[in-house]
């Protein structure tokens, strides 16, 4: 019994050390993630802009101007909006479906990054 008790205590001590190491590494990773700012990526040798995820430290001003205008158009609307309404607010010719595809893709990207919510039926609204 004494031998087993000694083994259990040794294991407990090892686990306590491992737990402290895990906490330190987790803190370091969290600090590293917080300090990393989104940078333009490269696709086919061309720079492409990356849309940051919405977190407490990320300001709306970090978004490219087109995305800021889209967010402003959604906020100014009386309620949830369709891509067509956003396009109209941005001065895009909404009678041509192909011209609505870029703003529609940007709306979806803003949803994916947590800046907007997409409701059933294809309407978009701001996050609370």
XYZ file of C-alpha atoms in Angstrom:
128
model
C 0.000 0.000 0.000
C 2.812 2.398 0.893
C 4.422 1.830 -2.508
C 1.154 2.527 -4.339
C 0.587 5.654 -2.217
C 4.065 6.906 -3.135
C 3.378 6.266 -6.839
C 0.043 8.130 -6.664
C 1.716 11.112 -4.950
C 4.465 11.165 -7.588
C 1.844 11.116 -10.358
C -0.092 13.901 -8.634
C 3.049 16.021 -8.461
C 3.764 15.409 -12.159
C 0.204 16.378 -13.042
C 0.484 19.590 -11.015
C 3.653 20.526 -12.913
C 2.044 19.667 -16.246
C -0.996 21.789 -15.334
C 1.214 24.822 -14.575
C 3.054 24.372 -17.875
C -0.245 24.118 -19.752
C -1.491 27.331 -18.120
C 1.704 29.187 -19.087
C 1.583 27.972 -22.673
C -2.119 28.841 -22.939
C -1.432 32.371 -21.671
C 1.410 32.795 -24.135
C -0.777 31.630 -27.028
C -3.611 33.936 -25.973
C -1.205 36.888 -25.813
C 0.238 35.993 -29.195
C -3.213 35.724 -30.791
C -4.275 39.039 -29.300
C -1.221 40.810 -30.686
C -1.559 39.419 -34.199
C -3.320 41.796 -36.559
C -4.824 40.557 -39.788
C -2.532 41.241 -42.715
C -3.198 41.085 -46.424
C -2.761 37.610 -47.819
C -1.402 36.514 -51.156
C -3.401 34.587 -53.717
C -1.831 33.928 -57.085
C 0.808 36.579 -56.394
C -1.840 39.263 -55.788
C -2.586 40.874 -52.453
C -6.059 40.198 -51.130
C -7.586 41.843 -48.096
C -8.597 39.754 -45.150
C -11.666 40.610 -43.123
C -10.948 40.221 -39.401
C -13.255 38.321 -37.110
C -15.292 40.511 -34.803
C -13.799 40.364 -31.325
C -13.710 42.758 -28.418
C -10.384 44.279 -29.475
C -11.178 44.701 -33.175
C -12.694 48.016 -34.209
C -15.005 48.484 -37.171
C -12.430 50.927 -38.564
C -10.111 47.963 -39.323
C -12.522 46.854 -42.034
C -11.951 48.022 -45.600
C -14.073 51.058 -46.617
C -16.499 48.995 -48.751
C -17.314 46.789 -45.773
C -17.731 49.800 -43.501
C -20.246 51.280 -45.953
C -22.155 47.986 -46.035
C -22.320 47.883 -42.227
C -23.522 51.497 -42.179
C -26.241 50.702 -44.746
C -27.475 47.737 -42.689
C -27.485 49.832 -39.493
C -29.384 52.705 -41.114
C -32.153 50.417 -42.351
C -35.372 50.270 -40.357
C -35.064 46.498 -39.996
C -33.470 43.431 -41.588
C -32.429 44.057 -45.201
C -31.922 42.067 -48.368
C -28.776 42.356 -50.493
C -30.812 44.331 -53.046
C -31.627 47.007 -50.442
C -27.972 47.270 -49.428
C -26.969 47.579 -53.083
C -29.533 50.313 -53.568
C -28.206 52.177 -50.510
C -24.677 51.900 -51.923
C -25.759 53.297 -55.300
C -25.400 50.035 -57.219
C -27.660 49.329 -60.204
C -29.896 46.722 -58.547
C -31.718 45.873 -61.786
C -28.628 43.918 -62.943
C -28.285 40.758 -60.851
C -24.562 40.370 -61.608
C -23.851 43.738 -59.986
C -25.456 42.526 -56.743
C -23.169 39.521 -56.405
C -20.144 41.406 -54.973
C -22.112 43.163 -52.192
C -23.975 39.934 -51.488
C -20.664 38.086 -51.097
C -19.407 40.832 -48.793
C -22.553 40.544 -46.671
C -21.994 36.804 -46.307
C -18.325 37.396 -45.441
C -19.383 39.844 -42.728
C -21.769 37.197 -41.385
C -19.000 34.582 -41.379
C -16.722 36.930 -39.419
C -19.400 37.838 -36.849
C -20.093 41.422 -37.934
C -23.647 40.723 -39.178
C -26.349 38.084 -38.715
C -28.199 36.362 -41.533
C -31.825 35.623 -40.827
C -33.896 32.920 -42.462
C -35.198 34.218 -45.770
C -31.913 35.856 -46.751
C -32.223 39.046 -44.732
C -29.273 40.598 -42.915
C -29.168 42.486 -39.634
C -26.588 43.777 -37.200
C -25.322 41.688 -34.313
C -26.356 42.682 -30.823
